[in-house]
mmCIF file of C-alpha atoms (C1' of nucleotides) in Angstrom:
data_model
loop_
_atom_site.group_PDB
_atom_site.id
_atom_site.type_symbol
_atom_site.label_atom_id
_atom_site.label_comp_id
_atom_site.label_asym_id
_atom_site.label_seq_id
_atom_site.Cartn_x
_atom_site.Cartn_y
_atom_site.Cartn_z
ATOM 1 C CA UNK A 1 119.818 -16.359 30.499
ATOM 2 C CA UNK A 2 119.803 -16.640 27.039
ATOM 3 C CA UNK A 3 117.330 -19.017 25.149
ATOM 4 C CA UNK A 4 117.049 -20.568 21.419
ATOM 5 C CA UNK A 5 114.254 -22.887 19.839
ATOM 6 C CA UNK A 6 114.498 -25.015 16.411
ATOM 7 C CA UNK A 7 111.494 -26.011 14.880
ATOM 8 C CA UNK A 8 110.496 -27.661 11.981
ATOM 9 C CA UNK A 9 106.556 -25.903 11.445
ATOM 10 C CA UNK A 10 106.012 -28.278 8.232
ATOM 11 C CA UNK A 11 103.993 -24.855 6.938
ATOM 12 C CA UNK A 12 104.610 -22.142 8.371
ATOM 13 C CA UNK A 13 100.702 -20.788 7.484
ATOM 14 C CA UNK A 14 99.228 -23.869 8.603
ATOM 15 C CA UNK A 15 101.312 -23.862 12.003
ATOM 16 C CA UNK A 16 101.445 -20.264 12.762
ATOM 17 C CA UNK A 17 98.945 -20.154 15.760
ATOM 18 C CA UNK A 18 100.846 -22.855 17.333
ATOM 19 C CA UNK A 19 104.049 -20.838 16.521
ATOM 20 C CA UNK A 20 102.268 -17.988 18.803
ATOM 21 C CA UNK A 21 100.920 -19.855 21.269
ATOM 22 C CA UNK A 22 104.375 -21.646 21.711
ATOM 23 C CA UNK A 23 106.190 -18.541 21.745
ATOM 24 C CA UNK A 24 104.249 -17.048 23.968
ATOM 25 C CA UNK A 25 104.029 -20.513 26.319
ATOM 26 C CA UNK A 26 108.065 -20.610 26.349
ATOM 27 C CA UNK A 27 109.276 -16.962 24.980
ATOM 28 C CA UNK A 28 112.762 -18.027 23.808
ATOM 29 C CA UNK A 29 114.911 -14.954 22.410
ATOM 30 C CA UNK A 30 115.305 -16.574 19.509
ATOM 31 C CA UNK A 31 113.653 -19.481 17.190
ATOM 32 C CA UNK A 32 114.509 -21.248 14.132
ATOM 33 C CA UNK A 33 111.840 -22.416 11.784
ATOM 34 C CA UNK A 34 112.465 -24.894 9.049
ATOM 35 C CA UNK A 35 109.971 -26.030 6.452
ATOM 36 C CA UNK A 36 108.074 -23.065 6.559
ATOM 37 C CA UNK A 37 106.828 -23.748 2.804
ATOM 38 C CA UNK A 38 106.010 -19.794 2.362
ATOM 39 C CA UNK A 39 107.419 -17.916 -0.489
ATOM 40 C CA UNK A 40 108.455 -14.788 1.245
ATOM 41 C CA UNK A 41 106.088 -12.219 -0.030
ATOM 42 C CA UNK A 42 103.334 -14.289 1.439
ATOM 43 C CA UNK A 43 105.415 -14.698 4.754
ATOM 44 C CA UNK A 44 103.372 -14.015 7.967
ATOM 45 C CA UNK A 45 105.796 -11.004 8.765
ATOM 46 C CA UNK A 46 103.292 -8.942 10.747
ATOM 47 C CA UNK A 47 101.824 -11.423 13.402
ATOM 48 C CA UNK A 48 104.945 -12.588 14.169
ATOM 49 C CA UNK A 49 106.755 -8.549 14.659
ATOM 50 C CA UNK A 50 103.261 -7.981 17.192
ATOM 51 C CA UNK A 51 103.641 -11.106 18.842
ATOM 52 C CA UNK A 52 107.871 -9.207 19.600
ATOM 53 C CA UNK A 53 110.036 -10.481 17.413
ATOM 54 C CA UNK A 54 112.580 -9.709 14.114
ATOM 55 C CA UNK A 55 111.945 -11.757 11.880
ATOM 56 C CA UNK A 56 114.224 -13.022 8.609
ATOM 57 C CA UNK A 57 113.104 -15.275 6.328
ATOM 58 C CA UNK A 58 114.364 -17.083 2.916
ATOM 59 C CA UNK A 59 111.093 -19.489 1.691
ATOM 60 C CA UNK A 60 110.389 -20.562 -2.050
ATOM 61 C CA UNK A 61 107.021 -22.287 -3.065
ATOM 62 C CA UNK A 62 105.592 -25.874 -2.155
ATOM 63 C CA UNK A 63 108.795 -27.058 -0.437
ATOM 64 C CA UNK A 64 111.912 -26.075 2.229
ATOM 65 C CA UNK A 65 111.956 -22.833 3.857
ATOM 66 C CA UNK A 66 113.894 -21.463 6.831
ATOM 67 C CA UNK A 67 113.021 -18.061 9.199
ATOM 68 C CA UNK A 68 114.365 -16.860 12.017
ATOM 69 C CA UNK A 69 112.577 -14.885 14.822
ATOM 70 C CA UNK A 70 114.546 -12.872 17.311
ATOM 71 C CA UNK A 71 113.563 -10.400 20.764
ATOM 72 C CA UNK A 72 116.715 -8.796 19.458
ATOM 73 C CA UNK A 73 117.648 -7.447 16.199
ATOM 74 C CA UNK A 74 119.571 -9.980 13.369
ATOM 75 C CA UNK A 75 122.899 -8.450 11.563
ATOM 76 C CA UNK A 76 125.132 -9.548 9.259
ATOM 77 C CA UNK A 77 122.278 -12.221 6.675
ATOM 78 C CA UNK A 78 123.397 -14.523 4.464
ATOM 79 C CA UNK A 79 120.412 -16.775 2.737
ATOM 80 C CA UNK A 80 122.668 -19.309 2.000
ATOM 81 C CA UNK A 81 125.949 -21.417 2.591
ATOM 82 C CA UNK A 82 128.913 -18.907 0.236
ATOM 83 C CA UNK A 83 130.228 -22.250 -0.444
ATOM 84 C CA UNK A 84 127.323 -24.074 -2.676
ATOM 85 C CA UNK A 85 125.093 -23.159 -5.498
ATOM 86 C CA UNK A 86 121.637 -24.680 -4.645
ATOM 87 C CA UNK A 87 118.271 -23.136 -5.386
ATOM 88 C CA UNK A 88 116.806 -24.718 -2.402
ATOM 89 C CA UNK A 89 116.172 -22.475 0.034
ATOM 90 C CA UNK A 90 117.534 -24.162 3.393
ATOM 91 C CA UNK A 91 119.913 -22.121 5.113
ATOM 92 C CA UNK A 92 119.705 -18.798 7.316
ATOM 93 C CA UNK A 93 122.577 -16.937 9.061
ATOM 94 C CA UNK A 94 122.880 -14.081 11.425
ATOM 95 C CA UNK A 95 124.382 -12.428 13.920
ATOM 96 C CA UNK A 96 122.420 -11.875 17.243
ATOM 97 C CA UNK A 97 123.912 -10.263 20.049
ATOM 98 C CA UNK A 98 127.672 -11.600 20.462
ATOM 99 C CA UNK A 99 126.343 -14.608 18.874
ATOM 100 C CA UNK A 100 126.788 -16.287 15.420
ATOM 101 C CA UNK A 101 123.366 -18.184 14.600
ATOM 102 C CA UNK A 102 123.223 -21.358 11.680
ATOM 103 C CA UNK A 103 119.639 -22.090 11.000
ATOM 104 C CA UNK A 104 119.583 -25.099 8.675
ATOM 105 C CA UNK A 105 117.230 -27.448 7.105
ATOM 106 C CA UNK A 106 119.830 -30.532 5.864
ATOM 107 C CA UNK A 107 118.397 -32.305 2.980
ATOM 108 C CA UNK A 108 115.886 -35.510 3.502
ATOM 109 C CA UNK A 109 117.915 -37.948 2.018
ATOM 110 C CA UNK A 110 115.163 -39.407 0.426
ATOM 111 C CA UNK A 111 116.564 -43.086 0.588
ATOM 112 C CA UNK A 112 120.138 -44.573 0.367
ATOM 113 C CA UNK A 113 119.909 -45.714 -3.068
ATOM 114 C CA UNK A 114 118.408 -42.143 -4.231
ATOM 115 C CA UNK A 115 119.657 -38.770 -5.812
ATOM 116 C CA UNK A 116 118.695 -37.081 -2.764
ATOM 117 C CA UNK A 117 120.795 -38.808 -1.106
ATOM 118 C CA UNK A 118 124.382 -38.183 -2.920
ATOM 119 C CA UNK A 119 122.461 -34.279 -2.617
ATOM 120 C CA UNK A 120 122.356 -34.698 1.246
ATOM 121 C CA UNK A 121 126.025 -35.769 1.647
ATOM 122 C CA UNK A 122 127.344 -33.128 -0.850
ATOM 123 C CA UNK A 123 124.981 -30.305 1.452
ATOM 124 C CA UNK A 124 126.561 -31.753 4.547
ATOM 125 C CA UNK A 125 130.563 -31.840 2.937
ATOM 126 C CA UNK A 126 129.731 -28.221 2.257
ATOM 127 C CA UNK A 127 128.254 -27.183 5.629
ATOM 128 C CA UNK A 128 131.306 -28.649 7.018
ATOM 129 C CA UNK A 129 133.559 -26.769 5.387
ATOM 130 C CA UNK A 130 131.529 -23.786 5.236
ATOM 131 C CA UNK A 131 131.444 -24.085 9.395
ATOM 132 C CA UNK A 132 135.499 -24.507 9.710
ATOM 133 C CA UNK A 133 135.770 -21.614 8.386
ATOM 134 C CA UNK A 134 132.771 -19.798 10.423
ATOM 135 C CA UNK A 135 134.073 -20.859 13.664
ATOM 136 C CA UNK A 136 137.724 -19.028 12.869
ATOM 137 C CA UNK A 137 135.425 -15.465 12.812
ATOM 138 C CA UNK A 138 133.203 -16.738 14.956
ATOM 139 C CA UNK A 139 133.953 -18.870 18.050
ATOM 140 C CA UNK A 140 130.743 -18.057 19.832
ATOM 141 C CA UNK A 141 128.467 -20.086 17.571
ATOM 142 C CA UNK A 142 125.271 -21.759 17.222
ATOM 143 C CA UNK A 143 124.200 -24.224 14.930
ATOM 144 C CA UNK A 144 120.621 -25.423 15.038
ATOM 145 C CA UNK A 145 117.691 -26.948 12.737
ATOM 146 C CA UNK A 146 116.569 -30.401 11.441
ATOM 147 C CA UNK A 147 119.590 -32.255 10.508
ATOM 148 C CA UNK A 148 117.568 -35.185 9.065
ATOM 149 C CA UNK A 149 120.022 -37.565 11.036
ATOM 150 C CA UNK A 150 119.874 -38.980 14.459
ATOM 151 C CA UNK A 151 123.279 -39.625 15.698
ATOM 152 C CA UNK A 152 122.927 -42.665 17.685
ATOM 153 C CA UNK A 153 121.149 -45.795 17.938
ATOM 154 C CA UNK A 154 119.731 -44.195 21.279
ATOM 155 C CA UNK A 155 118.262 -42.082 19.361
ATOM 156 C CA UNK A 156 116.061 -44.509 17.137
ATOM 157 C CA UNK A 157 112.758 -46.275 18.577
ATOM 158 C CA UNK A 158 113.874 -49.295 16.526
ATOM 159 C CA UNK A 159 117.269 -49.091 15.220
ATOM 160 C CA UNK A 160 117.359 -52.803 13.996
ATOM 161 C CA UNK A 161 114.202 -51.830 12.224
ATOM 162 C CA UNK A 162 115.631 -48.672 10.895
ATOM 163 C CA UNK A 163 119.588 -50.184 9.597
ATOM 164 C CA UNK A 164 120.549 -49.276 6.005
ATOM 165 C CA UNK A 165 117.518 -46.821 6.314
ATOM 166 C CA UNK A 166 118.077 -42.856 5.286
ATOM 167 C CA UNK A 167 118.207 -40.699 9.010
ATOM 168 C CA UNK A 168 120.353 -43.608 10.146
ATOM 169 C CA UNK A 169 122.913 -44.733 7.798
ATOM 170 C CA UNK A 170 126.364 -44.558 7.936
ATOM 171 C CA UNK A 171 127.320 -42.226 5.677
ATOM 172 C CA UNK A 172 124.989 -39.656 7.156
ATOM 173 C CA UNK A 173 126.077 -40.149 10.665
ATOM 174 C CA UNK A 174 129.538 -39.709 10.250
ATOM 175 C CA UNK A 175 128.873 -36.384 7.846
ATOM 176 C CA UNK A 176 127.215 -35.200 11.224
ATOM 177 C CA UNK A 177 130.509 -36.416 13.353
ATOM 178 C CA UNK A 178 132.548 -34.310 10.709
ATOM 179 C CA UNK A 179 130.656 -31.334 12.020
ATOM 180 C CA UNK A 180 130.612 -31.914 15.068
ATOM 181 C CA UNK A 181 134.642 -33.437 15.672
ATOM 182 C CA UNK A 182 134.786 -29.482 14.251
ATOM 183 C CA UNK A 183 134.441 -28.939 18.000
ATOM 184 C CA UNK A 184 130.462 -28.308 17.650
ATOM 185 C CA UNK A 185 128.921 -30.000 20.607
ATOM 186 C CA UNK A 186 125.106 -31.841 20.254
ATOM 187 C CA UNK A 187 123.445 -29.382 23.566
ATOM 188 C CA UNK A 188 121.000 -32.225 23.984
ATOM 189 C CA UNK A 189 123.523 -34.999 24.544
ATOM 190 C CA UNK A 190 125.783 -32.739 26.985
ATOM 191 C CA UNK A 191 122.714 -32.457 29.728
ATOM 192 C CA UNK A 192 120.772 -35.563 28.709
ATOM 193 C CA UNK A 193 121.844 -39.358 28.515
ATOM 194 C CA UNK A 194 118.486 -41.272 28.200
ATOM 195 C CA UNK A 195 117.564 -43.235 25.369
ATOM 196 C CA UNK A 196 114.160 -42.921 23.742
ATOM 197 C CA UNK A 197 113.861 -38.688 23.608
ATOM 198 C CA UNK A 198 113.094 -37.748 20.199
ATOM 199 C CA UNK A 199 111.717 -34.823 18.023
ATOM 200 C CA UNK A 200 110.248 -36.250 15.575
ATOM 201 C CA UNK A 201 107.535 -39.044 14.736
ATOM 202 C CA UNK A 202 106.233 -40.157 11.755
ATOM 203 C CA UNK A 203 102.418 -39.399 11.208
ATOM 204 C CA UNK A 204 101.714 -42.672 10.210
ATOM 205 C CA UNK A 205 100.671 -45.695 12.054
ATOM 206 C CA UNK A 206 100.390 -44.220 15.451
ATOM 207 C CA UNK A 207 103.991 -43.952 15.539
ATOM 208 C CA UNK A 208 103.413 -40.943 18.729
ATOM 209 C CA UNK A 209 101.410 -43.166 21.047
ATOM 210 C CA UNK A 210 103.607 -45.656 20.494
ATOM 211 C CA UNK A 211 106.445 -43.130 21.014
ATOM 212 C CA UNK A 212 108.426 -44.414 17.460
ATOM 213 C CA UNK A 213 110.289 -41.663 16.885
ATOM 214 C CA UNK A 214 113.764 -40.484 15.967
ATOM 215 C CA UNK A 215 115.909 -37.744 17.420
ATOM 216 C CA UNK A 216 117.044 -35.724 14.097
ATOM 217 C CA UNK A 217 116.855 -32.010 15.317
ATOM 218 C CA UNK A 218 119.566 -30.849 16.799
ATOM 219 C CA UNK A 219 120.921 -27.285 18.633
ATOM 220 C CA UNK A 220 124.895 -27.420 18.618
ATOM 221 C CA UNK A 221 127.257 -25.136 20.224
ATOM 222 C CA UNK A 222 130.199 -24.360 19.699
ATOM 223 C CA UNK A 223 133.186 -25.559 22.461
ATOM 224 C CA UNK A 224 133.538 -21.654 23.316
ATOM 225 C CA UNK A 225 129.520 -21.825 24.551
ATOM 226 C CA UNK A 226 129.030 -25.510 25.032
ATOM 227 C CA UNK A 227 129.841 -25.010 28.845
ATOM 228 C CA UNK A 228 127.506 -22.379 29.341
ATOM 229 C CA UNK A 229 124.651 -24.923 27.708
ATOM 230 C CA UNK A 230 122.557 -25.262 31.082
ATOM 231 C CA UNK A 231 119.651 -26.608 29.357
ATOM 232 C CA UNK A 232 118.302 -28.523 26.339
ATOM 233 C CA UNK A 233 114.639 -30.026 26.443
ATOM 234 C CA UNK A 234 112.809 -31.166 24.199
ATOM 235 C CA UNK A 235 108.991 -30.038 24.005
ATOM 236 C CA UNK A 236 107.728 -32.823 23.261
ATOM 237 C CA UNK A 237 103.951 -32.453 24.701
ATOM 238 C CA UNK A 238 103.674 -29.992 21.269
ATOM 239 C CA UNK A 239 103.385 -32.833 18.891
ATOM 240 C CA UNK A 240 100.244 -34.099 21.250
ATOM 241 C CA UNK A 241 98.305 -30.210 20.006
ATOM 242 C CA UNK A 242 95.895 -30.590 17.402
ATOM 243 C CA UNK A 243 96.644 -31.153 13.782
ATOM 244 C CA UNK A 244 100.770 -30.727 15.192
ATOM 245 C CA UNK A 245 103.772 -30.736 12.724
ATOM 246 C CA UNK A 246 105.578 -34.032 12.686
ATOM 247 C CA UNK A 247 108.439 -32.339 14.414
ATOM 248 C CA UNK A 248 108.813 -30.461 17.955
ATOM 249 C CA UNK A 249 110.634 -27.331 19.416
ATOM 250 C CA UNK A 250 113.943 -27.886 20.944
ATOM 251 C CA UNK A 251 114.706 -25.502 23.465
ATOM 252 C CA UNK A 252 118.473 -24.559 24.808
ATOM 253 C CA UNK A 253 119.403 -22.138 27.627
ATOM 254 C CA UNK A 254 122.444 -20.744 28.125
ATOM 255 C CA UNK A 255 123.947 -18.401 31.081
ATOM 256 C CA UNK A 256 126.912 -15.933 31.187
ATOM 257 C CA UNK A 257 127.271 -15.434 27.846
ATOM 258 C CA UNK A 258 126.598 -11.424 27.568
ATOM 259 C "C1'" DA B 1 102.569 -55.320 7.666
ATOM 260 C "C1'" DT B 2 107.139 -51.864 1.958
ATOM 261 C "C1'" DG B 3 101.693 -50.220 5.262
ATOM 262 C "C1'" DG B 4 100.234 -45.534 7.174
ATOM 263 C "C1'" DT B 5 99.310 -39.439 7.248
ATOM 264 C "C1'" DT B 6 100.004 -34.630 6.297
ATOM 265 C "C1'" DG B 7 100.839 -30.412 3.316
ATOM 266 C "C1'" DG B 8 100.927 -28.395 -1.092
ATOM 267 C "C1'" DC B 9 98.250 -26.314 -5.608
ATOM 268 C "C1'" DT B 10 98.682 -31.785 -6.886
ATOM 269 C "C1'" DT B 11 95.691 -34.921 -9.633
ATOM 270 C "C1'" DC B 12 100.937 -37.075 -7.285
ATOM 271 C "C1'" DC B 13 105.278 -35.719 -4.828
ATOM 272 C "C1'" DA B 14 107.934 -34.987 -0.594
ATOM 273 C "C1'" DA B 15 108.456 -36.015 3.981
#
DNA sequence: ATGGTTGGCTTCCAA
């Protein structure tokens, strides 16, 4: 059995004993962090290598930042899509095994009616294309992080309250069906129907307890692995830890894949 | 309820 984690930490220094604990609570062979807000020099490379795990890691000052920890050693890096210039440091890519691995952390959006945004669809366009072309090398591929989206209206608390909103609209949601009608396959949705599961929740306004969340982090596999998907939870019991990031782990198993 | 909270190196911005 194989096992894989995304993550956003929202800081990686201020989150690292929960990183630990978790890891040691669910031992996945391999987790993706996003928003680890650590310029790499100041990356907490050691605790992580004791606690059994290679580590890679692209971060930059104040904002963004992506790592990767794996049981097994990472090959073949790239710290960012070939296919854009951006100084934002959101992207992570490895080999793992037999395995192609896409950490990403897609752009907020900001709002509809912002900068950001027009910089979140451009990102996507590019991940799309940058992804056709990664699935012709590599079939056996993962693609996992905070997509800043959640696909469906299931996957909104509110979604009357949340229409025209960024995480919801339109345009973003069918940038994500672009990627995925590339024959990626959202792991949660193949094992789990229900409404109202979500990995993130706002820290305002009790928005937890009152479980308003959205479901915007996503593990996708490629049609090659999809059917050997035999889990995909989400850990939600995380964001109930003291002082928790906004987001939770999601946690996909897959067998027969060596 | 256009509110509210958290993290960063800030005197506000991003989420």
């Amino acid at each position: 059995m194989f096992t894989i984690a995304t993550w956003n930490v929202n800081s990686l220094r201020v989150r690292l004993n929960h990183v630990l604990e978790w890891l040691a609570l669910r031992k996945p062979d391999v987790l993706a962090l996003q928003e680890t807000k650590v310029e790499d020099q100041h990356f907490p490379e050691e605790a992580l290598r004791q606690a059994g795990y290679h580590v890679f890691f692209n971060g930059q000052k104040t904002y963004n930042g992506v790592a990767l920890l794996s049981c097994s050693p990472l090959h073949n890096l790239l710290t960012a899509l070939p296919n854009l210039d951006d100084i934002q440091r959101r992207v992570l890519i490895a080999n793992i095994g037999n395995l192609r691995i896409v950490n990403v952390y897609v752009p907020n959006g900001a709002s509809p009616d912002s900068e950001k945004y027009i910089y979140k669809l451009n990102w996507l366009n590019k991940l799309q294309a940058y992804l056709q072309q990664e699935l012709i090398q590599h079939p056996r591929l993962i693609v996992l992080g905070d997509f800043n989206i959640a696909p469906e209206d299931k996957d909104v608390h509110d979604p009357a309250a949340w229409e025209g909103h960024v995480l919801v609209s339109p345009a973003e949601r069918n940038a994500l069906k672009g990627i995925l009608d590339l024959g990626l396959k959202d792991s949660f949705r193949l094992l789990n129907t229900e409404p109202g599961q979500y990995s993130w929740w706002d820290y305002r306004a009790g928005a937890f307890r009152r479980n308003n969340g959205l479901r915007i982090d996503h593990i996708l596999s490629s049609s090659e692995l999809a059917p050997h998907c035999v889990r995909c939870e989400i850990d939600k019991e995380i964001r109930g830890w003291e002082k928790p990031s906004d987001h939770v782990p999601i946690i996909a198993s897959y067998e027969n894949i060596n």
